[in-house]
Coordinates of C-alpha atoms and ligand atoms in Angstrom, one line a residue:
X1487 CA 81.5 -102.9 -48.8
X1488 CA 77.9 -101.8 -49.1
X1489 CA 77.4 -99.3 -52.0
X1490 CA 76.1 -96.0 -50.9
X1491 CA 72.6 -95.2 -52.2
X1492 CA 71.9 -92.0 -54.1
X1493 CA 69.8 -90.8 -51.2
X1494 CA 72.6 -91.4 -48.8
X1495 CA 74.9 -89.4 -51.0
X1496 CA 72.4 -86.5 -51.2
X1497 CA 71.7 -86.6 -47.5
X1498 CA 75.5 -86.3 -46.7
X1499 CA 75.6 -83.3 -49.0
X1500 CA 72.4 -81.8 -47.5
X1501 CA 73.7 -82.1 -43.9
X1502 CA 76.6 -79.8 -44.9
X1503 CA 74.2 -77.0 -46.0
X1504 CA 71.1 -77.3 -43.9
X1505 CA 70.5 -78.1 -40.2
X1506 CA 70.1 -81.8 -39.9
X1507 CA 70.1 -81.9 -43.7
X1508 CA 66.4 -80.8 -43.8
X1509 CA 64.1 -77.9 -43.9
X1510 CA 61.5 -79.3 -41.4
X1511 CA 62.6 -81.6 -38.6
X1512 CA 60.5 -84.8 -39.0
X1513 CA 61.8 -85.2 -42.6
X1514 CA 65.2 -86.3 -41.2
X1515 CA 64.0 -89.7 -40.0
X1516 CA 65.4 -89.1 -36.5
X1517 CA 62.4 -90.8 -34.9
X1518 CA 62.6 -93.9 -37.0
X1519 CA 66.4 -94.1 -37.7
X1520 CA 68.1 -94.7 -41.0
X1521 CA 68.7 -92.3 -43.9
X1522 CA 65.8 -90.3 -45.3
X1523 CA 64.9 -91.2 -48.8
X1524 CA 65.1 -88.4 -51.4
X1525 CA 62.0 -88.2 -53.6
X1526 CA 62.0 -86.3 -56.8
X1527 CA 58.5 -86.9 -58.2
X1528 CA 55.0 -87.7 -57.2
X1529 CA 51.8 -88.7 -58.9
X1530 CA 48.4 -89.9 -57.5
X1531 CA 49.1 -92.1 -54.5
X1532 CA 52.8 -92.5 -55.2
X1533 CA 56.2 -91.0 -54.4
X1534 CA 59.2 -91.8 -56.7
X1535 CA 62.6 -91.8 -55.1
X1536 CA 65.8 -90.6 -56.7
X1537 CA 66.7 -94.3 -57.0
X1538 CA 63.7 -94.7 -59.2
X1539 CA 61.7 -96.7 -56.7
X1540 CA 57.9 -96.2 -56.2
X1541 CA 56.3 -96.0 -52.8
X1542 CA 52.7 -95.9 -51.8
X1543 CA 52.4 -92.7 -49.8
X1544 CA 50.4 -92.5 -46.6
X1545 CA 52.1 -89.3 -45.4
X1546 CA 50.8 -87.1 -48.3
X1547 CA 53.1 -84.2 -47.4
X1548 CA 51.6 -84.4 -43.8
X1549 CA 48.1 -83.9 -45.0
X1550 CA 47.4 -81.5 -47.9
X1551 CA 47.0 -84.0 -50.8
X1552 CA 43.5 -85.3 -50.2
X1553 CA 43.0 -85.8 -53.9
X1554 CA 46.3 -87.5 -54.3
X1555 CA 49.5 -86.0 -55.6
X1556 CA 49.2 -83.7 -58.5
X1557 CA 45.5 -84.2 -59.2
X1558 CA 45.0 -83.7 -62.9
X1559 CA 42.2 -81.1 -62.6
X1560 CA 44.1 -79.1 -60.0
X1561 CA 47.3 -79.3 -62.1
X1562 CA 45.5 -77.9 -65.1
X1563 CA 44.3 -74.9 -63.2
X1564 CA 47.8 -74.3 -61.7
X1565 CA 49.4 -74.4 -65.2
X1566 CA 46.8 -72.0 -66.6
X1567 CA 47.5 -69.4 -63.8
X1568 CA 51.3 -69.9 -64.1
X1569 CA 51.0 -68.3 -67.5
X1570 CA 48.9 -65.4 -66.3
X1571 CA 50.0 -64.3 -62.8
X1572 CA 52.6 -65.1 -60.2
X1573 CA 52.7 -62.9 -57.2
X1574 CA 51.0 -59.6 -58.1
X1575 CA 51.1 -57.7 -54.8
X1576 CA 47.8 -56.1 -55.8
X1577 CA 44.1 -56.8 -55.5
X1578 CA 43.3 -59.8 -57.7
X1579 CA 40.2 -61.9 -58.6
X1580 CA 41.8 -65.3 -57.6
X1581 CA 41.8 -64.6 -53.8
X1582 CA 38.4 -63.0 -54.1
X1583 CA 36.9 -66.2 -55.7
X1584 CA 38.4 -68.4 -53.0
X1585 CA 37.3 -66.1 -50.2
X1586 CA 33.7 -65.9 -51.6
X1587 CA 33.5 -69.6 -52.0
X1588 CA 34.7 -70.4 -48.5
X1589 CA 32.6 -67.8 -46.7
X1590 CA 29.6 -68.9 -48.7
X1591 CA 30.1 -72.6 -47.8
X1592 CA 31.2 -72.2 -44.2
X1593 CA 28.8 -69.8 -42.4
X1594 CA 31.0 -69.4 -39.3
X1595 CA 33.7 -67.9 -41.6
X1596 CA 32.1 -64.5 -42.2
X1597 CA 35.4 -63.0 -43.3
X1598 CA 38.7 -64.6 -44.1
X1599 CA 42.3 -63.5 -44.5
X1600 CA 44.8 -65.6 -46.5
X1601 CA 48.4 -66.1 -45.3
X1602 CA 51.1 -68.6 -46.4
X1603 CA 51.3 -71.2 -43.6
X1604 CA 49.3 -72.7 -40.8
X1605 CA 51.8 -71.2 -38.3
X1606 CA 51.1 -67.8 -39.6
X1607 CA 47.3 -68.3 -39.5
X1608 CA 47.5 -69.3 -35.9
X1609 CA 49.8 -66.5 -34.9
X1610 CA 47.5 -64.0 -36.5
X1611 CA 44.3 -65.4 -34.9
X1612 CA 46.0 -65.1 -31.5
X1613 CA 46.7 -61.5 -32.2
X1614 CA 43.1 -60.8 -33.2
X1615 CA 41.9 -62.5 -30.0
X1616 CA 44.2 -60.4 -27.9
X1617 CA 43.2 -57.2 -29.8
X1618 CA 39.5 -58.0 -29.5
X1619 CA 39.6 -58.8 -25.7
X1620 CA 42.4 -56.5 -24.6
X1621 CA 43.7 -59.6 -22.6
X1622 CA 47.0 -61.4 -22.9
X1623 CA 46.7 -65.0 -21.8
X1624 CA 46.0 -67.9 -24.1
X1625 CA 45.0 -71.4 -23.0
X1626 CA 46.4 -74.3 -25.0
X1627 CA 46.4 -78.1 -24.5
X1628 CA 49.2 -80.5 -24.1
X1629 CA 48.8 -82.8 -27.1
X1630 CA 47.9 -80.1 -29.6
X1631 CA 50.3 -78.6 -32.1
X1632 CA 49.7 -75.2 -33.6
X1633 CA 52.8 -74.6 -35.7
X1634 CA 56.0 -73.1 -34.5
X1635 CA 54.7 -69.7 -33.2
X1636 CA 56.7 -68.9 -30.0
X1637 CA 53.8 -68.5 -27.6
X1638 CA 52.5 -72.0 -28.5
X1639 CA 55.8 -73.9 -28.4
X1640 CA 55.0 -74.3 -24.8
X1641 CA 54.3 -77.3 -22.6
X1642 CA 52.9 -77.6 -19.2
X1643 CA 55.3 -76.7 -16.4
X1644 CA 55.2 -78.5 -13.1
X1645 CA 51.6 -79.4 -12.1
X1646 CA 48.7 -80.6 -14.2
X1647 CA 47.6 -77.3 -15.5
X1648 CA 49.1 -73.8 -15.3
X1649 CA 51.6 -71.4 -16.7
X1650 CA 53.6 -73.0 -19.5
X1651 CA 57.3 -73.3 -20.1
X1652 CA 59.1 -73.2 -23.4
X1653 CA 59.1 -76.4 -25.4
X1654 CA 62.0 -75.2 -27.5
X1655 CA 65.1 -73.3 -26.8
X1656 CA 64.8 -69.7 -27.8
X1657 CA 61.3 -69.1 -26.5
X1658 CA 61.5 -66.2 -24.1
X1659 CA 60.2 -67.0 -20.6
X1660 CA 58.0 -63.9 -20.7
X1661 CA 56.4 -65.2 -23.9
X1662 CA 55.8 -68.7 -22.5
X1663 CA 54.3 -67.2 -19.4
X1664 CA 51.5 -65.7 -21.5
X1665 CA 50.3 -69.3 -22.3
X1666 CA 48.4 -71.5 -19.9
X1667 CA 48.6 -75.2 -20.6
X1668 CA 45.9 -77.8 -19.7
X1669 CA 45.6 -81.5 -20.4
X1670 CA 43.1 -82.6 -23.1
X1671 CA 39.9 -84.3 -22.1
X1672 CA 39.8 -82.8 -18.7
X1673 CA 37.1 -80.3 -17.8
X1674 CA 38.3 -79.8 -14.2
X1675 CA 41.8 -78.6 -15.2
X1676 CA 40.4 -76.0 -17.6
X1677 CA 37.9 -74.9 -15.1
X1678 CA 40.6 -74.4 -12.5
X1679 CA 42.6 -72.3 -14.9
X1680 CA 39.5 -70.1 -15.5
X1681 CA 38.8 -69.8 -11.8
X1682 CA 42.3 -68.3 -11.3
X1683 CA 42.9 -66.4 -14.5
X1684 CA 39.4 -66.1 -16.2
X1685 CA 39.3 -62.3 -16.5
X1686 CA 42.8 -62.3 -18.2
X1687 CA 42.2 -65.1 -20.7
X1688 CA 41.9 -63.8 -24.3
X1689 CA 41.2 -67.2 -25.9
X1690 CA 41.3 -71.0 -25.7
X1691 CA 43.0 -72.5 -28.8
X1692 CA 42.4 -76.2 -29.5
X1693 CA 42.7 -78.6 -32.4
X1694 CA 39.1 -79.9 -32.3
X1695 CA 40.5 -83.1 -33.7
X1696 CA 44.1 -83.3 -32.2
X1697 CA 46.1 -85.1 -34.9
X1698 CA 49.7 -84.0 -34.3
X1699 CA 50.6 -86.3 -31.3
X1700 CA 48.8 -89.3 -32.7
X1701 CA 45.1 -89.0 -33.1
X1702 CA 43.5 -87.9 -29.8
X1703 CA 39.8 -87.7 -30.7
X1704 CA 38.0 -85.5 -28.1
X1705 CA 34.5 -86.0 -26.7
X1706 CA 32.0 -83.6 -28.3
X1707 CA 30.9 -82.7 -24.8
X1708 CA 34.4 -81.5 -24.0
X1709 CA 34.3 -79.1 -27.0
X1710 CA 30.9 -77.9 -26.0
X1711 CA 32.2 -77.3 -22.5
X1712 CA 35.0 -75.1 -23.8
X1713 CA 32.4 -73.1 -25.8
X1714 CA 30.3 -72.5 -22.7
X1715 CA 33.3 -71.6 -20.6
X1716 CA 34.5 -69.1 -23.1
X1717 CA 31.1 -67.5 -23.3
X1718 CA 30.8 -67.3 -19.5
X1719 CA 34.2 -65.6 -19.2
X1720 CA 34.2 -63.3 -22.3
X1721 CA 37.1 -65.3 -23.8
X1722 CA 37.2 -66.4 -27.5
X1723 CA 37.3 -70.0 -28.7
X1724 CA 39.8 -70.6 -31.6
X1725 CA 39.6 -73.9 -33.5
X1726 CA 42.9 -74.7 -35.2
X1727 CA 41.6 -76.7 -38.1
X1728 CA 44.8 -76.6 -40.1
X1729 CA 44.8 -80.4 -40.3
X1730 CA 41.1 -81.2 -39.9
X1731 CA 39.6 -78.4 -42.0
X1732 CA 38.5 -79.7 -45.4
X1733 CA 39.9 -83.1 -44.4
X1734 CA 37.3 -84.7 -42.2
X1735 CA 34.4 -82.8 -43.9
X1736 CA 34.3 -79.6 -46.0
X1737 CA 33.5 -77.7 -42.8
X1738 CA 36.0 -79.7 -40.7
X1739 CA 35.2 -80.4 -37.1
X1740 CA 32.8 -77.5 -36.9
X1741 CA 30.5 -79.3 -39.3
X1742 CA 31.1 -82.7 -37.6
X1743 CA 30.5 -81.5 -34.0
X1744 CA 28.2 -78.5 -34.5
X1745 CA 30.4 -76.5 -32.1
X1746 CA 31.1 -73.0 -33.4
X1747 CA 34.4 -71.2 -32.7
X1748 CA 34.8 -67.5 -32.8
X1749 CA 37.9 -67.7 -34.9
X1750 CA 39.2 -70.6 -37.0
X1751 CA 42.5 -71.4 -38.8
X1752 CA 43.0 -73.4 -42.0
X1753 CA 46.0 -74.6 -44.0
X1754 CA 47.1 -78.0 -45.5
X1755 CA 44.2 -79.2 -47.6
X1756 CA 42.9 -75.7 -48.2
X1757 CA 45.9 -74.9 -50.4
X1758 CA 45.7 -78.0 -52.6
X1759 CA 49.4 -78.7 -51.9
X1760 CA 50.6 -75.1 -52.3
X1761 CA 51.7 -72.9 -49.4
X1762 CA 48.4 -71.4 -48.2
X1763 CA 47.0 -70.7 -44.7
X1764 CA 44.0 -68.7 -43.6
X1765 CA 42.2 -67.4 -40.5
X1766 CA 38.7 -66.3 -40.3
X1767 CA 35.6 -66.0 -38.2
X1768 CA 33.0 -63.6 -37.0
X1769 CA 32.6 -60.4 -38.9
X1770 CA 33.2 -58.0 -36.0
X1771 CA 36.4 -59.9 -35.0
X1772 CA 37.8 -60.0 -38.5
X1773 CA 37.0 -56.3 -38.9
X1774 CA 39.6 -55.6 -36.3
X1775 CA 42.3 -56.6 -38.8
X1776 CA 44.3 -54.0 -40.8
X1777 CA 43.5 -51.9 -42.8
X1778 CA 39.9 -52.0 -41.4
X1779 CA 41.0 -52.3 -37.8
X1780 CA 44.0 -51.9 -35.6
X1781 CA 45.3 -55.5 -35.5
X1782 CA 48.2 -55.4 -37.9
X1783 CA 48.9 -58.4 -40.2
X1784 CA 50.4 -58.5 -43.7
X1785 CA 52.3 -60.6 -46.2
X1786 CA 54.3 -60.0 -49.4
X1787 CA 53.3 -63.3 -50.9
X1788 CA 49.9 -63.6 -49.1
X1789 CA 47.0 -64.9 -51.3
X1790 CA 49.5 -66.0 -54.0
X1791 CA 47.5 -66.7 -57.2
X1792 CA 48.9 -70.2 -57.6
X1793 CA 47.8 -71.2 -54.1
X1794 CA 44.4 -69.5 -54.5
X1795 CA 43.7 -71.3 -57.7
X1796 CA 45.0 -74.7 -56.5
X1797 CA 42.9 -74.3 -53.3
X1798 CA 39.7 -73.4 -55.1
X1799 CA 40.0 -76.2 -57.6
X1800 CA 40.7 -78.7 -54.8
X1801 CA 37.8 -77.5 -52.6
X1802 CA 35.3 -77.4 -55.5
X1803 CA 36.2 -81.0 -56.4
X1804 CA 35.9 -82.2 -52.8
X1805 CA 32.5 -80.6 -52.7
X1806 CA 31.2 -81.7 -56.1
X1807 CA 32.5 -85.3 -56.0
X1808 CA 31.2 -86.1 -52.5
X1809 CA 34.8 -87.2 -51.7
X1810 CA 34.3 -87.4 -47.9
X1811 CA 31.7 -90.2 -48.0
X1812 CA 33.9 -92.2 -50.4
X1813 CA 37.1 -91.7 -48.4
X1814 CA 35.3 -92.7 -45.2
X1815 CA 34.0 -95.9 -46.8
X1816 CA 37.5 -96.8 -48.0
X1817 CA 39.0 -96.1 -44.7
X1818 CA 36.5 -98.3 -42.9
X1819 CA 37.5 -101.2 -45.2
X1820 CA 41.2 -100.5 -44.7
X1821 CA 41.0 -100.3 -40.9
X1822 CA 38.7 -103.4 -40.8
X1823 CA 41.4 -105.4 -42.7
X1824 CA 44.2 -104.0 -40.5
X1825 CA 42.3 -104.5 -37.3
X1826 CA 41.8 -108.2 -37.8
X1827 CA 45.3 -108.7 -39.2
X1828 CA 46.9 -106.8 -36.3
X1829 CA 45.3 -109.0 -33.7
X1830 CA 48.1 -110.7 -31.9
X1831 CA 50.5 -107.9 -32.8
X1832 CA 51.5 -105.0 -30.5
X1833 CA 49.9 -102.4 -32.8
X1834 CA 46.4 -101.0 -33.2
X1835 CA 44.7 -98.8 -35.8
X1836 CA 42.4 -95.9 -35.1
X1837 CA 40.8 -93.6 -37.6
X1838 CA 38.7 -90.5 -38.1
X1839 CA 37.4 -89.8 -41.7
X1840 CA 40.5 -90.2 -43.9
X1841 CA 43.0 -89.9 -41.1
X1842 CA 44.4 -92.9 -39.4
X1843 CA 47.0 -93.7 -36.7
X1844 CA 49.0 -96.8 -36.0
X1845 CA 49.9 -96.9 -32.4
X1846 CA 50.8 -99.4 -29.6
X1847 CA 47.8 -101.3 -28.4
X1848 CA 45.8 -99.8 -25.6
X1849 CA 42.7 -101.0 -23.7
X1850 CA 40.7 -97.7 -24.0
X1851 CA 40.5 -94.9 -26.6
X1852 CA 43.4 -92.5 -26.3
X1853 CA 42.2 -88.9 -25.7
X1854 CA 45.1 -87.2 -24.0
X1855 CA 48.9 -87.0 -24.0
X1856 CA 49.0 -88.5 -20.5
X1857 CA 47.8 -91.8 -21.9
X1858 CA 50.7 -92.1 -24.4
X1859 CA 53.8 -94.0 -23.6
X1860 CA 56.7 -91.6 -23.7
X1861 CA 58.5 -93.7 -26.3
X1862 CA 56.0 -94.4 -29.2
X1863 CA 58.9 -94.4 -31.7
X1864 CA 60.6 -97.4 -30.1
X1865 CA 57.8 -99.6 -31.3
X1866 CA 56.9 -97.5 -34.4
X1867 CA 60.4 -97.8 -36.0
X1868 CA 60.1 -101.6 -36.0
X1869 CA 57.0 -101.2 -38.1
X1870 CA 58.2 -98.3 -40.3
X1871 CA 61.4 -100.0 -41.6
X1872 CA 59.8 -103.2 -42.9
X1873 CA 57.0 -101.1 -44.4
X1874 CA 59.6 -99.1 -46.3
X1875 CA 61.1 -102.4 -47.5
X1876 CA 57.7 -103.2 -48.9
X1877 CA 57.4 -99.8 -50.6
X1878 CA 54.9 -98.4 -48.2
X1879 CA 55.8 -94.9 -47.1
X1880 CA 54.3 -94.1 -43.7
X1881 CA 55.0 -90.8 -41.9
X1882 CA 58.5 -91.0 -40.4
X1883 CA 57.4 -90.7 -36.7
X1884 CA 55.0 -92.6 -34.5
X1885 CA 53.5 -89.3 -33.4
X1886 CA 52.4 -88.4 -36.9
X1887 CA 49.1 -89.6 -38.3
X1888 CA 48.6 -91.2 -41.8
X1889 CA 46.2 -90.0 -44.5
X1890 CA 44.5 -91.6 -47.5
X1891 CA 43.5 -89.8 -50.6
X1892 CA 41.1 -90.2 -53.4
X1893 CA 43.9 -91.7 -55.4
X1894 CA 44.2 -94.6 -52.9
X1895 CA 41.9 -97.1 -54.5
X1896 CA 40.2 -99.9 -52.7
X1897 CA 42.6 -102.5 -54.1
X1898 CA 45.7 -100.5 -53.3
X1899 CA 44.5 -100.1 -49.8
X1900 CA 43.8 -103.8 -49.4
X1901 CA 47.3 -104.6 -50.7
X1902 CA 48.8 -102.1 -48.4
X1903 CA 46.9 -103.5 -45.4
X1904 CA 48.3 -106.9 -46.1
X1905 CA 51.9 -105.5 -46.3
X1906 CA 51.5 -103.5 -43.1
X1907 CA 50.2 -106.6 -41.3
X1908 CA 53.1 -108.7 -42.5
X1909 CA 55.5 -105.9 -41.4
X1910 CA 53.8 -105.8 -37.9
X1911 CA 54.3 -109.5 -37.5
X1912 CA 57.9 -109.4 -38.8
X1913 CA 58.6 -106.6 -36.3
X1914 CA 57.9 -109.0 -33.5
X1915 CA 60.9 -111.0 -34.4
X1916 CA 63.3 -108.2 -35.0
X1917 CA 65.5 -107.2 -32.2
X1918 CA 66.0 -103.5 -32.8
Ligands
PLP2387 C1 50.4 -78.4 -39.6 C2 49.7 -77.6 -38.5 C3 50.0 -76.3 -38.2 C4 51.2 -75.6 -38.8 O1 51.0 -75.4 -40.1 P1 52.3 -75.1 -41.0 O2 51.8 -74.8 -42.4 O3 53.2 -76.3 -40.9 O4 52.9 -73.9 -40.4 C5 49.2 -75.7 -37.2 N1 48.2 -76.3 -36.6 C6 47.9 -77.5 -36.9 C7 46.7 -78.2 -36.2 C8 48.6 -78.3 -37.9 O5 48.2 -79.5 -38.1

């Protein structure tokens, strides 16, 4: 009889008390099969399992830990504030400092409001857009994820572009119908929507670097086109930079592409690993938010001192240490090694800044959901499992991207590339 591992025992207990045994779906390993590993500690590039095994982490909590887990400088700041202030529920200097720093560095964020998750940031930005325009409809793209807000848990209905239908049980039809869905990388479809609904569209929301259904890098011209279309129709452009903000550059994709949104949302890296989200943008739009304006939005734990301090310490370090140039250089070497090693396998690697994506081989760059096979996980799980055996922790779904951090040294990345290549070649011979 095979002995049950500690993780298996904990997962059995967890399934009794939480849906699927988890508190966020991808963690359950449903896409890759097997029992999720329970981790109890992290440091730098590593996760430590309850069995005491060390894994090189390329998931990094799905993005936040750009400096690695528990960066020493950030940790020092967190410990200092733990002994001064938890949630105060008052005005405080910590959120002021972060707000001043961000609005000073990112000129398109003239004012900012802190919340506690990316979902909340997106939800609030939509409300501002509707409040500002007096219109109800939102355009989103198939292949972008914006958190679990009802009106964006919507996929295209029948037809290429049009009124959406719920992508989750529990989304009211009337809510889904307020969202129009278009394919990425397709000017014509968006134009058609605007021809029909233009005067009713409050905003287009897009991940300027879609990184939640694989990595679907968009043409800059497509983003510029959306900007023009919004201007022509009196609609607002919202960039959801929860994953790309402070990750691909301090100023995210706005800095990279030069395309300016009216409103922008942040999360993940911005909180340094603590629960922080934010929305911001042009002054006259943000002035609509309560108590200054009539768009209500509030939060008991909003701008929590721990998150504010962790965020500021992280962002300052990113800025001062020129981290982006260094991460990009390491990623280039990492992908170069992988690319040559994966020749002859069924996998390919794509990257943008410090984000990468291992996917089935294609002949042209993937820019929209239409180009993806419906079953990415069939091939991904054959890579995931042997990587795990080699103590490489990839995100547990083929639709999730991977991240590197400042703690992923050149030599660790070279070693990891070799292991991933071995795993890819082993996977050819496995039958699952
Ligand atoms: C992660 C993510 C969200 C949701 O953020 P949560 O903090 O998980 O609520 C929204 N938009 C994008 C682009 C994301 O990557």
